JSON list of C-alpha atoms in Angstrom, two decimals:
[
{"chain": "R", "resi": 1, "resn": "UNK", "atom": "CA", "xyz": [25.41, -12.63, -23.34]},
{"chain": "R", "resi": 2, "resn": "UNK", "atom": "CA", "xyz": [26.18, -15.94, -21.60]},
{"chain": "R", "resi": 3, "resn": "UNK", "atom": "CA", "xyz": [23.29, -18.21, -20.77]},
{"chain": "R", "resi": 4, "resn": "UNK", "atom": "CA", "xyz": [22.30, -18.72, -17.18]},
{"chain": "R", "resi": 5, "resn": "UNK", "atom": "CA", "xyz": [23.27, -22.12, -15.79]},
{"chain": "R", "resi": 6, "resn": "UNK", "atom": "CA", "xyz": [20.49, -24.71, -15.94]},
{"chain": "R", "resi": 7, "resn": "UNK", "atom": "CA", "xyz": [20.04, -24.73, -12.16]},
{"chain": "R", "resi": 8, "resn": "UNK", "atom": "CA", "xyz": [19.48, -20.97, -12.09]},
{"chain": "R", "resi": 9, "resn": "UNK", "atom": "CA", "xyz": [16.88, -21.18, -14.85]},
{"chain": "R", "resi": 10, "resn": "UNK", "atom": "CA", "xyz": [14.98, -23.87, -12.92]},
{"chain": "R", "resi": 11, "resn": "UNK", "atom": "CA", "xyz": [15.23, -21.71, -9.79]},
{"chain": "R", "resi": 12, "resn": "UNK", "atom": "CA", "xyz": [13.82, -18.69, -11.64]},
{"chain": "R", "resi": 13, "resn": "UNK", "atom": "CA", "xyz": [11.07, -20.81, -13.18]},
{"chain": "R", "resi": 14, "resn": "UNK", "atom": "CA", "xyz": [10.10, -22.06, -9.72]},
{"chain": "R", "resi": 15, "resn": "UNK", "atom": "CA", "xyz": [10.03, -18.50, -8.40]},
{"chain": "R", "resi": 16, "resn": "UNK", "atom": "CA", "xyz": [7.76, -17.40, -11.27]},
{"chain": "R", "resi": 17, "resn": "UNK", "atom": "CA", "xyz": [5.38, -20.28, -10.52]},
{"chain": "R", "resi": 18, "resn": "UNK", "atom": "CA", "xyz": [5.29, -19.46, -6.80]},
{"chain": "R", "resi": 19, "resn": "UNK", "atom": "CA", "xyz": [4.76, -15.73, -7.43]},
{"chain": "R", "resi": 20, "resn": "UNK", "atom": "CA", "xyz": [1.87, -16.55, -9.78]},
{"chain": "R", "resi": 21, "resn": "UNK", "atom": "CA", "xyz": [0.33, -18.96, -7.25]},
{"chain": "R", "resi": 22, "resn": "UNK", "atom": "CA", "xyz": [0.66, -16.38, -4.49]},
{"chain": "R", "resi": 23, "resn": "UNK", "atom": "CA", "xyz": [-0.92, -13.70, -6.66]},
{"chain": "R", "resi": 24, "resn": "UNK", "atom": "CA", "xyz": [-3.91, -15.98, -7.38]},
{"chain": "R", "resi": 25, "resn": "UNK", "atom": "CA", "xyz": [-4.38, -16.30, -3.60]},
{"chain": "R", "resi": 26, "resn": "UNK", "atom": "CA", "xyz": [-4.05, -12.52, -3.04]},
{"chain": "R", "resi": 27, "resn": "UNK", "atom": "CA", "xyz": [-0.66, -12.89, -1.34]},
{"chain": "R", "resi": 28, "resn": "UNK", "atom": "CA", "xyz": [2.17, -10.51, -2.15]},
{"chain": "R", "resi": 29, "resn": "UNK", "atom": "CA", "xyz": [5.65, -11.94, -2.66]},
{"chain": "R", "resi": 30, "resn": "UNK", "atom": "CA", "xyz": [8.70, -9.74, -2.99]},
{"chain": "R", "resi": 31, "resn": "UNK", "atom": "CA", "xyz": [10.81, -11.58, -5.59]},
{"chain": "R", "resi": 32, "resn": "UNK", "atom": "CA", "xyz": [14.16, -10.30, -4.32]},
{"chain": "R", "resi": 33, "resn": "UNK", "atom": "CA", "xyz": [13.37, -11.51, -0.81]},
{"chain": "R", "resi": 34, "resn": "UNK", "atom": "CA", "xyz": [12.23, -14.87, -2.12]},
{"chain": "R", "resi": 35, "resn": "UNK", "atom": "CA", "xyz": [15.54, -15.34, -3.90]},
{"chain": "R", "resi": 36, "resn": "UNK", "atom": "CA", "xyz": [17.57, -14.21, -0.89]},
{"chain": "R", "resi": 37, "resn": "UNK", "atom": "CA", "xyz": [15.67, -16.24, 1.66]},
{"chain": "R", "resi": 38, "resn": "UNK", "atom": "CA", "xyz": [13.60, -13.29, 2.88]},
{"chain": "R", "resi": 39, "resn": "UNK", "atom": "CA", "xyz": [13.05, -12.41, 6.48]},
{"chain": "R", "resi": 40, "resn": "UNK", "atom": "CA", "xyz": [11.12, -15.49, 7.55]},
{"chain": "R", "resi": 41, "resn": "UNK", "atom": "CA", "xyz": [12.26, -15.14, 11.16]},
{"chain": "R", "resi": 42, "resn": "UNK", "atom": "CA", "xyz": [10.73, -11.70, 11.58]},
{"chain": "R", "resi": 43, "resn": "UNK", "atom": "CA", "xyz": [7.53, -12.70, 9.81]},
{"chain": "R", "resi": 44, "resn": "UNK", "atom": "CA", "xyz": [7.25, -15.79, 11.99]},
{"chain": "R", "resi": 45, "resn": "UNK", "atom": "CA", "xyz": [7.71, -13.63, 15.14]},
{"chain": "R", "resi": 46, "resn": "UNK", "atom": "CA", "xyz": [4.98, -11.23, 13.99]},
{"chain": "R", "resi": 47, "resn": "UNK", "atom": "CA", "xyz": [2.58, -14.08, 13.20]},
{"chain": "R", "resi": 48, "resn": "UNK", "atom": "CA", "xyz": [3.28, -15.70, 16.59]},
{"chain": "R", "resi": 49, "resn": "UNK", "atom": "CA", "xyz": [2.71, -12.38, 18.39]},
{"chain": "R", "resi": 50, "resn": "UNK", "atom": "CA", "xyz": [-0.54, -11.85, 16.47]},
{"chain": "R", "resi": 51, "resn": "UNK", "atom": "CA", "xyz": [-1.71, -15.39, 17.33]},
{"chain": "R", "resi": 52, "resn": "UNK", "atom": "CA", "xyz": [-0.95, -14.81, 21.02]},
{"chain": "R", "resi": 53, "resn": "UNK", "atom": "CA", "xyz": [-2.75, -11.44, 20.98]},
{"chain": "R", "resi": 54, "resn": "UNK", "atom": "CA", "xyz": [-5.78, -13.02, 19.27]},
{"chain": "R", "resi": 55, "resn": "UNK", "atom": "CA", "xyz": [-5.89, -15.80, 21.90]},
{"chain": "R", "resi": 56, "resn": "UNK", "atom": "CA", "xyz": [-5.73, -13.29, 24.76]},
{"chain": "R", "resi": 57, "resn": "UNK", "atom": "CA", "xyz": [-8.39, -11.10, 23.14]},
{"chain": "R", "resi": 58, "resn": "UNK", "atom": "CA", "xyz": [-10.68, -14.10, 22.59]},
{"chain": "R", "resi": 59, "resn": "UNK", "atom": "CA", "xyz": [-10.20, -15.22, 26.20]},
{"chain": "R", "resi": 60, "resn": "UNK", "atom": "CA", "xyz": [-10.89, -11.70, 27.52]},
{"chain": "R", "resi": 61, "resn": "UNK", "atom": "CA", "xyz": [-13.81, -10.99, 25.19]},
{"chain": "R", "resi": 62, "resn": "UNK", "atom": "CA", "xyz": [-12.03, -8.18, 23.35]},
{"chain": "R", "resi": 63, "resn": "UNK", "atom": "CA", "xyz": [-12.82, -7.40, 19.70]},
{"chain": "R", "resi": 64, "resn": "UNK", "atom": "CA", "xyz": [-9.27, -7.31, 18.29]},
{"chain": "R", "resi": 65, "resn": "UNK", "atom": "CA", "xyz": [-8.62, -6.35, 14.68]},
{"chain": "R", "resi": 66, "resn": "UNK", "atom": "CA", "xyz": [-5.04, -6.89, 13.63]},
{"chain": "R", "resi": 67, "resn": "UNK", "atom": "CA", "xyz": [-3.44, -5.72, 10.39]},
{"chain": "R", "resi": 68, "resn": "UNK", "atom": "CA", "xyz": [-2.12, -8.04, 7.72]},
{"chain": "R", "resi": 69, "resn": "UNK", "atom": "CA", "xyz": [1.40, -9.28, 8.43]},
{"chain": "R", "resi": 70, "resn": "UNK", "atom": "CA", "xyz": [2.29, -8.69, 4.77]},
{"chain": "R", "resi": 71, "resn": "UNK", "atom": "CA", "xyz": [0.56, -6.40, 2.27]},
{"chain": "R", "resi": 72, "resn": "UNK", "atom": "CA", "xyz": [-2.42, -7.81, 0.37]},
{"chain": "R", "resi": 73, "resn": "UNK", "atom": "CA", "xyz": [-2.25, -7.55, -3.40]},
{"chain": "R", "resi": 74, "resn": "UNK", "atom": "CA", "xyz": [-5.98, -6.81, -3.68]},
{"chain": "R", "resi": 75, "resn": "UNK", "atom": "CA", "xyz": [-6.37, -3.28, -2.43]},
{"chain": "R", "resi": 76, "resn": "UNK", "atom": "CA", "xyz": [-9.32, -1.48, -0.92]},
{"chain": "R", "resi": 77, "resn": "UNK", "atom": "CA", "xyz": [-9.32, 2.20, -0.03]},
{"chain": "R", "resi": 78, "resn": "UNK", "atom": "CA", "xyz": [-11.69, 2.38, 2.92]},
{"chain": "R", "resi": 79, "resn": "UNK", "atom": "CA", "xyz": [-11.38, 6.17, 3.01]},
{"chain": "R", "resi": 80, "resn": "UNK", "atom": "CA", "xyz": [-12.63, 6.68, -0.56]},
{"chain": "R", "resi": 81, "resn": "UNK", "atom": "CA", "xyz": [-14.98, 3.69, -0.78]},
{"chain": "R", "resi": 82, "resn": "UNK", "atom": "CA", "xyz": [-16.70, 4.60, 2.49]},
{"chain": "R", "resi": 83, "resn": "UNK", "atom": "CA", "xyz": [-16.95, 8.33, 1.61]},
{"chain": "R", "resi": 84, "resn": "UNK", "atom": "CA", "xyz": [-14.46, 9.61, 4.16]},
{"chain": "R", "resi": 85, "resn": "UNK", "atom": "CA", "xyz": [-12.16, 12.60, 4.14]},
{"chain": "R", "resi": 86, "resn": "UNK", "atom": "CA", "xyz": [-9.48, 13.88, 6.47]},
{"chain": "R", "resi": 87, "resn": "UNK", "atom": "CA", "xyz": [-9.49, 17.48, 7.69]},
{"chain": "R", "resi": 88, "resn": "UNK", "atom": "CA", "xyz": [-6.09, 18.54, 9.03]},
{"chain": "R", "resi": 89, "resn": "UNK", "atom": "CA", "xyz": [-5.53, 20.93, 11.91]},
{"chain": "R", "resi": 90, "resn": "UNK", "atom": "CA", "xyz": [-5.18, 23.88, 9.53]},
{"chain": "R", "resi": 91, "resn": "UNK", "atom": "CA", "xyz": [-8.50, 23.23, 7.75]},
{"chain": "R", "resi": 92, "resn": "UNK", "atom": "CA", "xyz": [-7.15, 21.54, 4.63]},
{"chain": "R", "resi": 93, "resn": "UNK", "atom": "CA", "xyz": [-9.41, 18.79, 3.26]},
{"chain": "R", "resi": 94, "resn": "UNK", "atom": "CA", "xyz": [-7.47, 15.67, 2.24]},
{"chain": "R", "resi": 95, "resn": "UNK", "atom": "CA", "xyz": [-8.78, 12.45, 0.66]},
{"chain": "R", "resi": 96, "resn": "UNK", "atom": "CA", "xyz": [-7.35, 10.19, 3.37]},
{"chain": "R", "resi": 97, "resn": "UNK", "atom": "CA", "xyz": [-4.90, 9.71, 6.18]},
{"chain": "R", "resi": 98, "resn": "UNK", "atom": "CA", "xyz": [-2.14, 8.54, 3.80]},
{"chain": "R", "resi": 99, "resn": "UNK", "atom": "CA", "xyz": [-2.11, 11.90, 1.98]},
{"chain": "R", "resi": 100, "resn": "UNK", "atom": "CA", "xyz": [-2.71, 14.44, 4.75]},
{"chain": "R", "resi": 101, "resn": "UNK", "atom": "CA", "xyz": [0.91, 15.32, 5.57]},
{"chain": "R", "resi": 102, "resn": "UNK", "atom": "CA", "xyz": [4.46, 14.84, 4.29]},
{"chain": "R", "resi": 103, "resn": "UNK", "atom": "CA", "xyz": [6.51, 11.91, 5.56]},
{"chain": "R", "resi": 104, "resn": "UNK", "atom": "CA", "xyz": [8.50, 8.85, 4.48]},
{"chain": "R", "resi": 105, "resn": "UNK", "atom": "CA", "xyz": [6.59, 5.61, 3.96]},
{"chain": "R", "resi": 106, "resn": "UNK", "atom": "CA", "xyz": [8.71, 2.48, 4.15]},
{"chain": "R", "resi": 107, "resn": "UNK", "atom": "CA", "xyz": [7.62, -0.03, 1.54]},
{"chain": "R", "resi": 108, "resn": "UNK", "atom": "CA", "xyz": [9.45, -3.24, 0.72]},
{"chain": "R", "resi": 109, "resn": "UNK", "atom": "CA", "xyz": [12.61, -2.07, 2.47]},
{"chain": "R", "resi": 110, "resn": "UNK", "atom": "CA", "xyz": [12.69, 1.26, 0.64]},
{"chain": "R", "resi": 111, "resn": "UNK", "atom": "CA", "xyz": [11.55, 4.71, 1.68]},
{"chain": "R", "resi": 112, "resn": "UNK", "atom": "CA", "xyz": [8.98, 6.56, -0.44]},
{"chain": "R", "resi": 113, "resn": "UNK", "atom": "CA", "xyz": [8.45, 10.26, 0.13]},
{"chain": "R", "resi": 114, "resn": "UNK", "atom": "CA", "xyz": [4.73, 11.00, 0.55]},
{"chain": "R", "resi": 115, "resn": "UNK", "atom": "CA", "xyz": [3.52, 14.53, -0.07]},
{"chain": "R", "resi": 116, "resn": "UNK", "atom": "CA", "xyz": [0.20, 15.91, 1.15]},
{"chain": "R", "resi": 117, "resn": "UNK", "atom": "CA", "xyz": [-2.74, 16.24, -1.22]},
{"chain": "R", "resi": 118, "resn": "UNK", "atom": "CA", "xyz": [-5.37, 18.84, -0.37]},
{"chain": "R", "resi": 119, "resn": "UNK", "atom": "CA", "xyz": [-8.48, 19.78, -2.33]},
{"chain": "R", "resi": 120, "resn": "UNK", "atom": "CA", "xyz": [-9.12, 23.03, -0.49]},
{"chain": "R", "resi": 121, "resn": "UNK", "atom": "CA", "xyz": [-9.32, 24.72, 2.88]},
{"chain": "R", "resi": 122, "resn": "UNK", "atom": "CA", "xyz": [-12.35, 25.25, 5.11]},
{"chain": "R", "resi": 123, "resn": "UNK", "atom": "CA", "xyz": [-11.44, 28.93, 5.43]},
{"chain": "R", "resi": 124, "resn": "UNK", "atom": "CA", "xyz": [-12.20, 29.32, 1.72]},
{"chain": "R", "resi": 125, "resn": "UNK", "atom": "CA", "xyz": [-15.16, 26.95, 1.18]},
{"chain": "R", "resi": 126, "resn": "UNK", "atom": "CA", "xyz": [-17.39, 24.60, 3.15]},
{"chain": "R", "resi": 127, "resn": "UNK", "atom": "CA", "xyz": [-16.52, 20.91, 3.33]},
{"chain": "R", "resi": 128, "resn": "UNK", "atom": "CA", "xyz": [-19.29, 19.79, 0.94]},
{"chain": "R", "resi": 129, "resn": "UNK", "atom": "CA", "xyz": [-18.22, 22.33, -1.68]},
{"chain": "R", "resi": 130, "resn": "UNK", "atom": "CA", "xyz": [-14.65, 21.05, -1.46]},
{"chain": "R", "resi": 131, "resn": "UNK", "atom": "CA", "xyz": [-15.72, 17.39, -1.35]},
{"chain": "R", "resi": 132, "resn": "UNK", "atom": "CA", "xyz": [-18.02, 17.76, -4.36]},
{"chain": "R", "resi": 133, "resn": "UNK", "atom": "CA", "xyz": [-15.52, 19.88, -6.31]},
{"chain": "R", "resi": 134, "resn": "UNK", "atom": "CA", "xyz": [-14.10, 18.61, -9.59]},
{"chain": "R", "resi": 135, "resn": "UNK", "atom": "CA", "xyz": [-10.61, 17.84, -8.24]},
{"chain": "R", "resi": 136, "resn": "UNK", "atom": "CA", "xyz": [-11.85, 15.74, -5.30]},
{"chain": "R", "resi": 137, "resn": "UNK", "atom": "CA", "xyz": [-14.46, 13.95, -7.40]},
{"chain": "R", "resi": 138, "resn": "UNK", "atom": "CA", "xyz": [-11.95, 13.16, -10.18]},
{"chain": "R", "resi": 139, "resn": "UNK", "atom": "CA", "xyz": [-9.45, 11.87, -7.62]},
{"chain": "R", "resi": 140, "resn": "UNK", "atom": "CA", "xyz": [-12.00, 9.55, -5.97]},
{"chain": "R", "resi": 141, "resn": "UNK", "atom": "CA", "xyz": [-13.09, 8.17, -9.34]},
{"chain": "R", "resi": 142, "resn": "UNK", "atom": "CA", "xyz": [-9.47, 7.45, -10.29]},
{"chain": "R", "resi": 143, "resn": "UNK", "atom": "CA", "xyz": [-8.73, 5.75, -6.95]},
{"chain": "R", "resi": 144, "resn": "UNK", "atom": "CA", "xyz": [-11.73, 3.45, -7.29]},
{"chain": "R", "resi": 145, "resn": "UNK", "atom": "CA", "xyz": [-10.38, 2.11, -10.58]},
{"chain": "R", "resi": 146, "resn": "UNK", "atom": "CA", "xyz": [-7.30, 0.81, -8.68]},
{"chain": "R", "resi": 147, "resn": "UNK", "atom": "CA", "xyz": [-5.34, 1.34, -11.88]},
{"chain": "R", "resi": 148, "resn": "UNK", "atom": "CA", "xyz": [-2.06, 2.35, -10.29]},
{"chain": "R", "resi": 149, "resn": "UNK", "atom": "CA", "xyz": [1.05, 0.31, -9.44]},
{"chain": "R", "resi": 150, "resn": "UNK", "atom": "CA", "xyz": [1.53, -1.87, -6.41]},
{"chain": "R", "resi": 151, "resn": "UNK", "atom": "CA", "xyz": [4.87, -0.44, -5.28]},
{"chain": "R", "resi": 152, "resn": "UNK", "atom": "CA", "xyz": [5.49, -3.02, -2.55]},
{"chain": "R", "resi": 153, "resn": "UNK", "atom": "CA", "xyz": [5.92, -5.80, -5.10]},
{"chain": "R", "resi": 154, "resn": "UNK", "atom": "CA", "xyz": [7.84, -3.77, -7.69]},
{"chain": "R", "resi": 155, "resn": "UNK", "atom": "CA", "xyz": [10.89, -5.54, -9.10]},
{"chain": "R", "resi": 156, "resn": "UNK", "atom": "CA", "xyz": [12.57, -2.25, -10.03]},
{"chain": "R", "resi": 157, "resn": "UNK", "atom": "CA", "xyz": [12.48, -0.62, -6.58]},
{"chain": "R", "resi": 158, "resn": "UNK", "atom": "CA", "xyz": [10.85, 2.75, -6.00]},
{"chain": "R", "resi": 159, "resn": "UNK", "atom": "CA", "xyz": [11.34, 4.75, -9.17]},
{"chain": "R", "resi": 160, "resn": "UNK", "atom": "CA", "xyz": [11.85, 8.38, -10.07]},
{"chain": "R", "resi": 161, "resn": "UNK", "atom": "CA", "xyz": [8.11, 8.67, -10.62]},
{"chain": "R", "resi": 162, "resn": "UNK", "atom": "CA", "xyz": [7.57, 7.99, -6.94]},
{"chain": "R", "resi": 163, "resn": "UNK", "atom": "CA", "xyz": [10.68, 9.71, -5.62]},
{"chain": "R", "resi": 164, "resn": "UNK", "atom": "CA", "xyz": [10.72, 12.90, -7.69]},
{"chain": "R", "resi": 165, "resn": "UNK", "atom": "CA", "xyz": [10.34, 16.33, -6.12]},
{"chain": "R", "resi": 166, "resn": "UNK", "atom": "CA", "xyz": [6.69, 16.63, -7.21]},
{"chain": "R", "resi": 167, "resn": "UNK", "atom": "CA", "xyz": [4.44, 13.69, -7.95]},
{"chain": "R", "resi": 168, "resn": "UNK", "atom": "CA", "xyz": [2.69, 14.11, -11.29]},
{"chain": "R", "resi": 169, "resn": "UNK", "atom": "CA", "xyz": [2.27, 10.51, -12.44]},
{"chain": "R", "resi": 170, "resn": "UNK", "atom": "CA", "xyz": [3.43, 6.99, -11.69]},
{"chain": "R", "resi": 171, "resn": "UNK", "atom": "CA", "xyz": [4.86, 4.30, -13.96]},
{"chain": "R", "resi": 172, "resn": "UNK", "atom": "CA", "xyz": [1.31, 3.44, -15.12]},
{"chain": "R", "resi": 173, "resn": "UNK", "atom": "CA", "xyz": [0.89, 7.11, -16.10]},
{"chain": "R", "resi": 174, "resn": "UNK", "atom": "CA", "xyz": [-1.74, 7.49, -13.37]},
{"chain": "R", "resi": 175, "resn": "UNK", "atom": "CA", "xyz": [-1.99, 10.71, -11.36]},
{"chain": "R", "resi": 176, "resn": "UNK", "atom": "CA", "xyz": [-3.09, 8.77, -8.26]},
{"chain": "R", "resi": 177, "resn": "UNK", "atom": "CA", "xyz": [-0.21, 8.77, -5.71]},
{"chain": "R", "resi": 178, "resn": "UNK", "atom": "CA", "xyz": [-1.47, 5.68, -3.88]},
{"chain": "R", "resi": 179, "resn": "UNK", "atom": "CA", "xyz": [0.88, 2.93, -5.12]},
{"chain": "R", "resi": 180, "resn": "UNK", "atom": "CA", "xyz": [2.62, 2.64, -1.75]},
{"chain": "R", "resi": 181, "resn": "UNK", "atom": "CA", "xyz": [-0.41, 3.13, 0.53]},
{"chain": "R", "resi": 182, "resn": "UNK", "atom": "CA", "xyz": [-0.19, 0.71, 3.43]},
{"chain": "R", "resi": 183, "resn": "UNK", "atom": "CA", "xyz": [-3.83, 1.28, 4.46]},
{"chain": "R", "resi": 184, "resn": "UNK", "atom": "CA", "xyz": [-5.20, -0.04, 1.19]},
{"chain": "R", "resi": 185, "resn": "UNK", "atom": "CA", "xyz": [-3.07, -3.20, 1.47]},
{"chain": "R", "resi": 186, "resn": "UNK", "atom": "CA", "xyz": [-4.32, -4.03, 4.97]},
{"chain": "R", "resi": 187, "resn": "UNK", "atom": "CA", "xyz": [-1.05, -3.37, 6.79]},
{"chain": "R", "resi": 188, "resn": "UNK", "atom": "CA", "xyz": [-2.27, -0.24, 8.60]},
{"chain": "R", "resi": 189, "resn": "UNK", "atom": "CA", "xyz": [-5.57, -0.36, 10.49]},
{"chain": "R", "resi": 190, "resn": "UNK", "atom": "CA", "xyz": [-5.66, 2.97, 12.31]},
{"chain": "R", "resi": 191, "resn": "UNK", "atom": "CA", "xyz": [-8.36, 5.55, 11.53]},
{"chain": "R", "resi": 192, "resn": "UNK", "atom": "CA", "xyz": [-10.45, 3.06, 9.56]}
]
């Protein structure tokens, strides 16, 4: 295999240093975007719009809480950590908003299929029985370990583990389907 030219190796070394520095500061950097120049224009527009909205809110005395412009590496699941659950229209009890229905979540320029996760239905058991059941308790304990991948920053793109017909595990061999959750990274703020 031919060696990479010296300039490319220096470029890659610089990227590794910057990714490490960003990670230490809890900032996510998508390596492919860094190498291609990224989408600085769009990010700059979002940051300018957020700054303008914050100024207007401050002037008008409005408590404005904006999401992160880019996902945070350090995650926090407000739903699980604060003891919340989501009950859908049909009575199914879900751990959070991210997992209450099927849809496509767009992460890092790729679409990830999200499937609902329910621990039971209110027609069959009361909410506390479902919430305190083994499946819900085991799920919450696993989420709080935060031992699952951070799909936004993945250098391999969304894999078969995430895209398969039925989620059973991720690339870390975790059964927690939260690697692409935009709530835990600070990007989504609704229903918090």
